[in-house]
Amino acid sequence: MSLEDKKEISYSLKIGSACTRVLKYVAFILALSSLLAGCGKKPLAPPQADYAEQAIRLNLMVSPNLNFHDGKAHALVLCMYQLSDPGVFMDILENPDGLDNLLVCEAFDPTVKSRKRIVLDRPGVDKRLVLNRVQGTRYLGIAAGYYDRLEGPCSKVIQVPVVERRTGFLWLKKTRYLDIADMTIFFGAKGKVIQVPVIERRTGFLWLKKTRYLDTSGTTISTGANGLVEVQ
């Protein structure tokens, strides 16, 4: 066997050995990932409800026939509660005078972390509301002082969105966080307080552009020429 042949064989053996080591390393990583993922099946801890500046961003969309009564639209008084738990808020609504009690806008229970009175004084004119999220807040409770309370609940409970992120080695650790509450809420003519979902779509070159739309499917409102309108 010539010297050149021996060098070629030696080189081939080195390449084969290097490939084998790489494959073994990849197999080890995959096996370890599977093992760690299997060990991490326990339920995730609830997210910390920390204080966050400007973390509540609400688009309050107002019907031209807002709080319709006696043939005309009227202003509407709201109370926006930040809650650690919605249970007591919902229990109060079960009482005949519960809505009136909530419209007093007082801290009725330790689950109330903050509250704010809001007046929608211009029917058909939307309002943007930006608030700091108080520590302990996981839900928003809205009470609306409609004249006519027979066609809608006159209230809404909204959970602060929770997002899940991966961190750590190979991104195997999952952690939950409270996200920004960026939402649209529609206030109708008679007792209707409706959260309008927002969907996000990617468009443009390589789908890099993000566009947000109001999804009115499944609601009693639709998108008209001048914004959201109620379906009769």
XYZ file of N, CA and C in Angstrom:
696
model
N 0.856 -1.192 0.000
C 0.000 0.000 0.000
C 0.889 1.239 0.000
N 0.554 2.146 -0.864
C 1.395 3.333 -0.995
C 1.155 4.293 0.167
N 2.090 5.233 0.288
C 1.980 6.231 1.355
C 0.744 7.114 1.162
N 0.427 7.416 -0.100
C -0.738 8.252 -0.387
C -2.023 7.556 0.033
N -2.091 6.221 -0.241
C -3.281 5.457 0.148
C -3.451 5.458 1.657
N -2.323 5.304 2.380
C -2.396 5.296 3.839
C -2.898 6.644 4.375
N -2.418 7.746 3.768
C -2.863 9.068 4.201
C -4.359 9.263 3.953
N -4.823 8.746 2.786
C -6.245 8.887 2.451
C -7.114 8.103 3.421
N -6.676 6.889 3.774
C -7.434 6.069 4.719
C -7.464 6.732 6.091
N -6.320 7.257 6.508
C -6.235 7.928 7.809
C -7.151 9.148 7.860
N -7.170 9.893 6.755
C -8.030 11.079 6.693
C -9.508 10.686 6.757
N -9.856 9.596 6.035
C -11.248 9.135 6.033
C -11.671 8.687 7.423
N -10.753 8.011 8.133
C -11.071 7.555 9.486
C -11.295 8.734 10.428
N -10.490 9.785 10.261
C -10.647 10.966 11.106
C -11.992 11.638 10.854
N -12.350 11.743 9.553
C -13.641 12.352 9.209
C -14.786 11.533 9.788
N -14.692 10.207 9.628
C -15.741 9.335 10.154
C -15.858 9.437 11.658
N -14.719 9.511 12.333
C -14.735 9.637 13.792
C -15.361 10.955 14.235
N -15.041 12.036 13.512
C -15.609 13.347 13.852
C -17.119 13.354 13.652
N -17.574 12.749 12.560
C -19.014 12.678 12.291
C -19.720 11.864 13.368
N -19.080 10.779 13.789
C -19.667 9.939 14.829
C -19.826 10.711 16.130
N -18.797 11.503 16.469
C -18.872 12.292 17.700
C -19.994 13.331 17.627
N -20.142 13.955 16.456
C -21.207 14.944 16.287
C -22.576 14.296 16.430
N -22.741 13.124 15.797
C -24.023 12.422 15.878
C -24.338 12.000 17.303
N -23.309 11.543 18.015
C -23.514 11.147 19.408
C -23.921 12.353 20.256
N -23.296 13.502 19.980
C -23.615 14.712 20.738
C -25.058 15.156 20.468
N -25.451 15.108 19.185
C -26.823 15.479 18.826
C -27.818 14.537 19.484
N -27.513 13.227 19.450
C -28.397 12.246 20.077
C -28.508 12.489 21.578
N -27.382 12.855 22.200
C -27.387 13.125 23.636
C -28.259 14.341 23.956
N -28.114 15.399 23.153
C -28.903 16.610 23.380
C -30.390 16.330 23.218
N -30.739 15.564 22.171
C -32.149 15.240 21.945
C -32.715 14.406 23.081
N -31.930 13.431 23.533
C -32.380 12.590 24.643
C -32.546 13.411 25.916
N -31.583 14.308 26.163
C -31.660 15.154 27.347
C -32.860 16.094 27.274
N -33.106 16.646 26.093
C -34.248 17.542 25.920
C -35.555 16.814 26.193
N -35.659 15.596 25.663
C -36.861 14.799 25.877
C -37.057 14.483 27.349
N -35.950 14.144 28.026
C -36.023 13.809 29.446
C -36.453 15.012 30.270
N -35.838 16.169 29.995
C -36.169 17.367 30.758
C -37.589 17.834 30.476
N -38.008 17.700 29.221
C -39.379 18.087 28.879
C -40.375 17.192 29.587
N -40.041 15.911 29.671
C -40.916 14.978 30.368
C -41.005 15.273 31.846
N -39.895 15.731 32.413
C -39.891 16.061 33.838
C -40.610 17.372 34.123
N -40.829 18.185 33.101
C -41.420 19.505 33.308
C -42.900 19.556 33.002
N -43.617 18.465 33.128
C -45.029 18.417 32.813
C -45.907 18.981 33.922
N -45.337 19.302 35.072
C -46.143 19.813 36.168
C -46.742 21.164 35.780
N -47.908 21.513 36.341
C -48.560 22.780 35.985
C -47.666 23.979 36.281
N -47.746 24.969 35.407
C -46.956 26.178 35.599
C -47.528 27.010 36.741
N -46.648 27.675 37.449
C -47.080 28.557 38.529
C -47.828 29.750 37.948
N -48.827 30.267 38.661
C -49.532 31.451 38.152
C -48.585 32.630 38.048
N -48.831 33.524 37.109
C -47.917 34.657 36.928
C -47.984 35.631 38.093
N -46.876 36.313 38.328
C -46.849 37.349 39.351
C -47.667 38.557 38.874
N -48.511 39.062 39.759
C -49.336 40.224 39.417
C -48.638 41.490 39.897
N -47.545 41.828 39.233
C -46.739 42.975 39.639
C -47.327 44.283 39.107
N -46.908 45.368 39.725
C -47.264 46.702 39.233
C -46.620 46.923 37.862
N -47.366 47.557 36.959
C -46.829 47.848 35.625
C -47.419 49.156 35.120
N -46.551 50.050 34.681
C -47.011 51.343 34.182
C -47.652 51.211 32.799
N -48.770 51.896 32.636
C -49.500 51.964 31.359
C -49.744 50.570 30.773
N -50.048 49.621 31.625
C -50.263 48.244 31.172
C -51.726 47.939 30.898
N -52.602 48.903 31.162
C -54.018 48.760 30.821
C -54.337 49.827 29.781
N -54.636 49.384 28.565
C -54.870 50.292 27.446
C -56.183 49.893 26.781
N -57.198 50.673 27.029
C -58.534 50.318 26.572
C -59.053 51.329 25.560
N -59.552 50.807 24.447
C -60.282 51.624 23.478
C -61.765 51.506 23.812
N -62.346 52.569 24.299
C -63.764 52.572 24.639
C -64.534 53.101 23.438
N -65.186 52.198 22.716
C -65.927 52.564 21.507
C -67.384 52.802 21.884
N -67.904 53.933 21.461
C -69.177 54.436 21.967
C -70.208 54.516 20.848
N -71.362 53.917 21.068
C -72.450 53.967 20.092
C -73.014 55.382 19.985
N -73.415 55.801 18.773
C -74.098 57.100 18.640
C -75.394 57.148 19.450
N -75.973 55.975 19.710
C -77.202 55.883 20.504
C -76.907 55.455 21.939
N -75.758 55.848 22.432
C -75.326 55.449 23.767
C -76.390 55.755 24.826
N -76.633 54.739 25.676
C -77.555 54.893 26.816
C -78.888 55.500 26.370
N -79.448 54.918 25.326
C -80.649 55.462 24.683
C -81.850 55.369 25.626
N -82.506 56.520 25.813
C -83.650 56.565 26.733
C -84.512 57.773 26.398
N -85.810 57.552 26.406
C -86.768 58.635 26.158
C -86.504 59.318 24.818
N -86.131 58.496 23.818
C -85.982 58.993 22.457
C -84.664 59.655 22.126
N -83.683 59.620 23.017
C -82.401 60.254 22.709
C -81.262 59.582 23.467
N -80.031 59.856 22.994
C -78.830 59.297 23.622
C -78.436 60.138 24.834
N -77.754 59.467 25.781
C -77.314 60.143 26.994
C -75.876 59.755 27.314
N -75.263 60.541 28.179
C -73.945 60.182 28.710
C -74.067 58.908 29.547
N -72.934 58.257 29.752
C -72.922 57.002 30.509
C -71.799 57.053 31.544
N -72.149 56.752 32.796
C -71.176 56.725 33.886
C -70.719 55.285 34.103
N -69.396 55.104 34.186
C -68.816 53.781 34.415
C -68.000 53.802 35.696
N -67.796 52.614 36.254
C -66.760 52.431 37.264
C -65.890 51.268 36.820
N -64.604 51.537 36.705
C -63.628 50.528 36.281
C -62.857 50.046 37.513
N -63.024 48.759 37.817
C -62.343 48.166 38.963
C -61.148 47.336 38.500
N -60.055 47.419 39.241
C -58.956 46.475 39.091
C -59.072 45.475 40.239
N -59.148 44.191 39.893
C -59.476 43.149 40.868
C -58.414 42.061 40.901
N -58.175 41.525 42.088
C -57.314 40.345 42.191
C -58.101 39.081 41.890
N -59.409 39.125 42.125
C -60.304 37.992 41.865
C -61.687 38.562 41.567
N -62.409 38.001 40.591
C -63.692 38.591 40.211
C -64.883 38.069 41.002
N -64.653 37.125 41.919
C -65.763 36.445 42.577
C -66.722 37.372 43.303
N -66.220 38.239 44.163
C -67.094 39.126 44.940
C -67.810 40.114 44.019
N -67.104 40.642 43.031
C -67.709 41.550 42.049
C -68.915 40.887 41.388
N -68.765 39.644 40.970
C -69.848 38.934 40.292
C -70.973 38.583 41.266
N -70.619 38.284 42.507
C -71.659 38.002 43.506
C -72.528 39.232 43.748
N -71.917 40.400 43.803
C -72.680 41.635 44.009
C -73.658 41.860 42.863
N -73.239 41.542 41.643
C -74.119 41.725 40.484
C -75.353 40.837 40.537
N -75.293 39.756 41.307
C -76.442 38.859 41.425
C -77.573 39.488 42.233
N -77.270 40.483 43.036
C -78.296 41.142 43.850
C -79.075 42.154 43.017
N -80.353 42.362 43.334
C -81.164 43.312 42.552
C -80.578 44.720 42.495
N -79.982 45.158 43.594
C -79.388 46.502 43.613
C -77.870 46.454 43.477
N -77.348 45.327 42.993
C -75.901 45.144 42.923
C -75.209 46.127 41.995
N -75.808 46.371 40.822
C -75.178 47.291 39.873
C -75.081 48.702 40.459
N -76.148 49.138 41.133
C -76.118 50.461 41.750
C -75.025 50.545 42.814
N -74.838 49.462 43.560
C -73.787 49.447 44.579
C -72.400 49.550 43.945
N -72.215 48.878 42.818
C -70.916 48.939 42.138
C -70.663 50.311 41.532
N -71.731 50.998 41.122
C -71.575 52.326 40.522
C -71.187 53.389 41.550
N -71.302 53.062 42.837
C -70.797 53.968 43.874
C -69.284 54.102 43.757
N -68.663 53.077 43.192
C -67.232 53.088 42.879
C -66.370 53.174 44.148
N -66.686 52.304 45.107
C -65.905 52.225 46.331
C -65.244 50.854 46.438
N -64.219 50.774 47.280
C -63.519 49.504 47.496
C -64.375 48.637 48.417
N -65.207 47.788 47.833
C -66.163 46.992 48.594
C -65.544 45.764 49.245
N -64.294 45.447 48.896
C -63.700 44.190 49.349
C -62.189 44.272 49.121
N -61.383 43.488 49.865
C -59.931 43.497 49.628
C -59.516 43.064 48.227
N -60.422 42.417 47.480
C -60.075 42.043 46.104
C -60.012 43.254 45.177
N -60.538 44.390 45.618
C -60.462 45.626 44.829
C -59.099 46.273 45.062
N -58.302 46.333 44.020
C -56.968 46.922 44.116
C -56.946 48.386 43.689
N -57.910 48.760 42.859
C -58.019 50.148 42.423
C -59.378 50.316 41.759
N -59.850 51.538 41.678
C -61.092 51.801 40.946
C -61.034 53.210 40.383
N -61.789 53.417 39.317
C -61.774 54.724 38.639
C -63.134 54.987 38.013
N -63.669 56.158 38.282
C -64.929 56.559 37.665
C -64.640 57.200 36.303
N -65.420 56.813 35.310
C -65.244 57.302 33.940
C -66.602 57.766 33.421
N -66.626 58.864 32.704
C -67.865 59.363 32.106
C -67.693 59.413 30.590
N -68.546 58.676 29.891
C -68.619 58.768 28.428
C -69.693 59.809 28.123
N -69.267 61.048 27.942
C -70.219 62.157 27.865
C -70.555 62.588 26.445
N -69.969 61.905 25.451
C -70.244 62.285 24.066
C -70.621 61.039 23.263
N -71.911 60.766 23.103
C -72.330 59.610 22.310
C -71.726 59.638 20.908
N -71.221 58.494 20.478
C -70.612 58.386 19.160
C -69.156 58.774 19.111
N -68.588 59.253 20.216
C -67.181 59.665 20.255
C -66.414 58.700 21.154
N -65.443 58.028 20.570
C -64.678 57.028 21.315
C -63.697 57.684 22.280
N -63.256 56.896 23.245
C -62.307 57.394 24.248
C -61.204 56.367 24.445
N -59.982 56.860 24.621
C -58.817 56.013 24.892
C -58.470 56.147 26.370
N -58.366 55.017 27.052
C -58.079 55.011 28.481
C -56.801 54.224 28.735
N -55.810 54.875 29.344
C -54.541 54.226 29.676
C -54.321 54.348 31.180
N -54.139 53.198 31.842
C -53.979 53.166 33.292
C -52.770 52.330 33.674
N -52.198 52.641 34.820
C -51.188 51.761 35.401
C -51.886 50.553 36.018
N -51.287 49.392 35.859
C -51.850 48.184 36.472
C -51.318 48.078 37.901
N -52.226 48.155 38.848
C -51.858 48.135 40.259
C -51.429 46.723 40.656
N -50.494 46.642 41.597
C -50.012 45.338 42.044
C -51.168 44.498 42.576
N -51.205 43.253 42.161
C -52.257 42.334 42.573
C -53.398 42.214 41.586
N -53.442 43.077 40.575
C -54.546 43.068 39.608
C -54.407 41.927 38.612
N -55.443 41.111 38.515
C -55.515 40.038 37.521
C -56.767 40.141 36.645
N -57.726 40.955 37.069
C -58.987 41.096 36.338
C -59.408 42.564 36.328
N -60.220 42.905 35.333
C -60.876 44.203 35.269
C -62.375 43.975 35.374
N -63.024 44.776 36.188
C -64.476 44.709 36.309
C -65.078 46.051 35.923
N -66.050 46.039 35.020
C -66.671 47.274 34.537
C -68.151 47.253 34.899
N -68.611 48.317 35.538
C -70.032 48.502 35.816
C -70.487 49.762 35.088
N -71.599 49.666 34.350
C -72.075 50.773 33.513
C -73.491 51.163 33.929
N -73.704 52.468 34.167
C -74.985 52.951 34.681
C -75.997 53.278 33.600
N -76.476 52.260 32.918
C -77.482 52.453 31.866
C -78.860 52.754 32.466
N -79.641 53.562 31.727
C -81.047 53.740 32.081
C -81.800 52.426 31.883
N -81.654 51.856 30.695
C -82.352 50.621 30.341
C -81.432 49.444 30.639
N -81.802 48.615 31.592
C -80.946 47.514 32.026
C -81.525 46.143 31.681
N -82.490 46.116 30.765
C -83.157 44.859 30.453
C -82.549 44.138 29.260
N -81.807 44.836 28.394
C -81.309 44.226 27.163
C -79.837 43.848 27.220
N -79.197 44.059 28.336
C -77.780 43.711 28.449
C -77.370 43.616 29.905
N -76.197 43.055 30.159
C -75.750 42.860 31.537
C -75.275 44.140 32.220
N -75.004 45.194 31.445
C -74.513 46.469 31.992
C -73.195 46.316 32.740
N -72.484 45.238 32.490
C -71.220 45.001 33.200
C -70.354 44.062 32.370
N -69.077 43.995 32.756
C -68.145 43.103 32.065
C -66.982 42.787 32.986
N -66.574 41.512 32.989
C -65.364 41.089 33.699
C -64.366 40.605 32.656
N -63.150 41.125 32.715
C -62.120 40.802 31.728
C -60.867 40.350 32.458
N -60.332 39.218 32.043
C -59.080 38.746 32.637
C -57.894 39.417 31.953
N -56.925 39.848 32.752
C -55.695 40.397 32.185
C -54.985 39.280 31.417
N -54.593 39.506 30.166
C -53.986 38.436 29.364
C -52.718 37.874 30.014
N -52.548 36.568 29.845
C -51.362 35.868 30.345
C -50.588 35.325 29.151
N -49.280 35.574 29.114
C -48.431 35.044 28.045
C -47.420 34.080 28.647
N -46.940 33.190 27.808
C -45.981 32.166 28.235
C -44.704 32.314 27.420
N -43.582 32.354 28.109
C -42.295 32.499 27.425
C -41.358 31.391 27.859
N -40.461 31.037 26.933
C -39.460 30.003 27.215
C -38.113 30.661 27.502
N -37.449 30.165 28.530
C -36.139 30.691 28.902
C -35.240 29.531 29.311
N -33.996 29.857 29.672
C -33.083 28.848 30.192
C -32.426 28.007 29.119
N -31.804 26.916 29.550
C -31.065 26.014 28.664
C -32.001 25.398 27.636
N -31.686 25.593 26.373
C -32.482 25.087 25.250
C -33.929 25.578 25.310
N -34.150 26.691 26.020
C -35.490 27.265 26.134
C -36.512 26.260 26.672
N -36.082 25.428 27.608
C -36.968 24.396 28.138
C -37.817 24.897 29.305
N -37.399 25.982 29.936
C -38.141 26.492 31.082
C -39.259 27.411 30.606
N -40.478 27.152 31.093
C -41.624 27.982 30.738
C -41.982 28.885 31.917
N -42.181 30.155 31.618
C -42.568 31.118 32.640
C -43.767 31.906 32.135
N -44.722 32.160 33.022
C -45.928 32.896 32.653
C -45.853 34.326 33.179
N -46.345 35.253 32.347
C -46.324 36.671 32.694
C -47.695 37.279 32.400
N -48.039 38.317 33.135
C -49.203 39.118 32.777
C -48.813 40.056 31.643
N -49.617 40.047 30.586
C -49.326 40.873 29.418
C -50.061 42.211 29.531
N -49.778 43.096 28.590
C -50.501 44.369 28.520
C -51.950 44.098 28.117
N -52.882 44.707 28.820
C -54.301 44.568 28.495
C -54.664 45.645 27.479
N -54.459 45.350 26.215
C -54.761 46.275 25.122
C -56.031 45.766 24.447
N -57.175 46.359 24.787
C -58.462 45.793 24.390
C -59.409 46.866 23.880
N -60.425 46.404 23.158
C -61.491 47.279 22.682
C -62.801 46.854 23.329
N -63.512 47.817 23.900
C -64.792 47.536 24.552
C -65.840 48.463 23.951
N -66.946 47.872 23.537
C -68.021 48.628 22.886
C -69.157 48.855 23.880
N -69.623 50.102 23.950
C -70.747 50.462 24.813
C -71.927 50.834 23.921
N -72.974 50.018 23.997
C -74.095 50.152 23.091
C -75.210 51.035 23.612
N -76.388 50.876 22.987
C -77.515 51.753 23.284
C -78.191 51.413 24.601
N -78.397 50.117 24.838
C -79.194 49.718 26.001
C -78.534 48.556 26.741
N -77.674 48.888 27.649
C -77.130 47.879 28.557
C -76.064 46.972 27.996
N -75.630 47.204 26.774
C -74.676 46.279 26.152
C -73.241 46.761 26.333
N -72.451 45.942 27.029
C -71.017 46.181 27.195
C -70.315 44.975 26.588
N -69.661 45.155 25.444
C -69.144 44.032 24.659
C -67.649 44.190 24.445
N -66.893 43.171 24.818
C -65.462 43.153 24.492
C -65.303 42.651 23.067
N -64.634 43.424 22.241
C -64.445 43.073 20.832
C -63.041 42.500 20.661
N -62.923 41.213 20.294
C -61.591 40.621 20.139
C -60.795 41.299 19.022
N -59.494 41.357 19.210
C -58.581 41.894 18.201
C -57.732 40.747 17.671
N -57.712 40.571 16.357
C -56.890 39.528 15.750
C -55.751 40.191 14.979
N -54.659 39.481 14.885
C -53.458 40.009 14.228
C -53.118 39.142 13.027
N -52.880 39.779 11.902
C -52.517 39.055 10.685
C -51.218 39.608 10.131
N -50.460 38.723 9.510
C -49.200 39.133 8.882
C -49.412 39.293 7.382
N -48.927 40.394 6.843
C -49.069 40.674 5.417
C -47.755 41.239 4.892
N -47.737 41.560 3.597
C -46.565 42.194 3.008
C -45.446 41.224 2.687
N -44.299 41.773 2.363
C -43.129 40.995 1.961
C -42.681 40.092 3.096
N -42.612 38.800 2.807
C -42.226 37.787 3.794
C -43.103 37.834 5.044
N -44.304 38.367 4.909
C -45.260 38.442 6.016
C -44.660 39.160 7.228
N -43.881 40.203 6.972
C -43.220 40.920 8.063
C -44.109 42.005 8.671
N -45.125 42.435 7.928
C -45.996 43.494 8.423
C -47.138 42.901 9.235
N -47.354 43.460 10.425
C -48.445 43.008 11.279
C -49.591 44.013 11.218
N -50.796 43.512 10.984
C -51.978 44.357 10.933
C -53.014 43.803 11.896
N -53.640 44.688 12.667
C -54.622 44.268 13.657
C -56.027 44.616 13.181
N -56.966 43.698 13.427
C -58.345 43.873 13.021
C -59.260 43.601 14.206
N -60.406 44.282 14.211
C -61.447 43.966 15.179
C -62.269 42.811 14.644
N -62.434 41.777 15.448
C -63.184 40.593 15.048
C -64.576 40.662 15.673
N -65.561 41.079 14.880
C -66.919 41.233 15.396
C -67.768 39.981 15.208
N -67.177 38.923 14.647
C -67.936 37.679 14.498
C -68.276 37.135 15.884
N -69.484 36.641 16.024
C -69.906 36.126 17.319
C -70.403 37.200 18.270
N -70.506 38.451 17.799
C -71.032 39.534 18.626
C -72.294 40.097 17.973
N -72.942 41.007 18.675
C -74.151 41.641 18.138
C -73.837 43.001 17.526
N -72.596 43.184 17.100
C -72.198 44.425 16.448
C -71.480 44.096 15.148
N -71.381 45.087 14.292
C -70.670 44.907 13.030
C -69.906 46.186 12.709
N -69.015 46.086 11.737
C -68.210 47.238 11.339
C -68.928 48.011 10.240
N -69.262 49.261 10.524
C -69.920 50.110 9.550
C -68.985 51.171 9.004
N -69.527 52.069 8.199
C -68.705 53.111 7.575
C -68.114 54.057 8.616
N -68.832 54.243 9.720
C -68.385 55.181 10.758
C -67.939 54.466 12.029
N -67.509 53.219 11.879
C -67.058 52.476 13.056
C -67.984 51.317 13.371
N -68.017 50.924 14.642
C -68.841 49.802 15.055
C -70.286 50.238 15.237
N -71.209 49.393 14.763
C -72.638 49.668 14.911
C -73.318 48.422 15.445
N -74.435 48.624 16.108
C -75.192 47.504 16.654
C -76.088 46.900 15.586
N -76.184 45.574 15.624
C -77.064 44.860 14.705
C -78.447 44.804 15.330
N -79.410 45.295 14.598
C -80.776 45.315 15.123
C -81.421 43.932 15.007
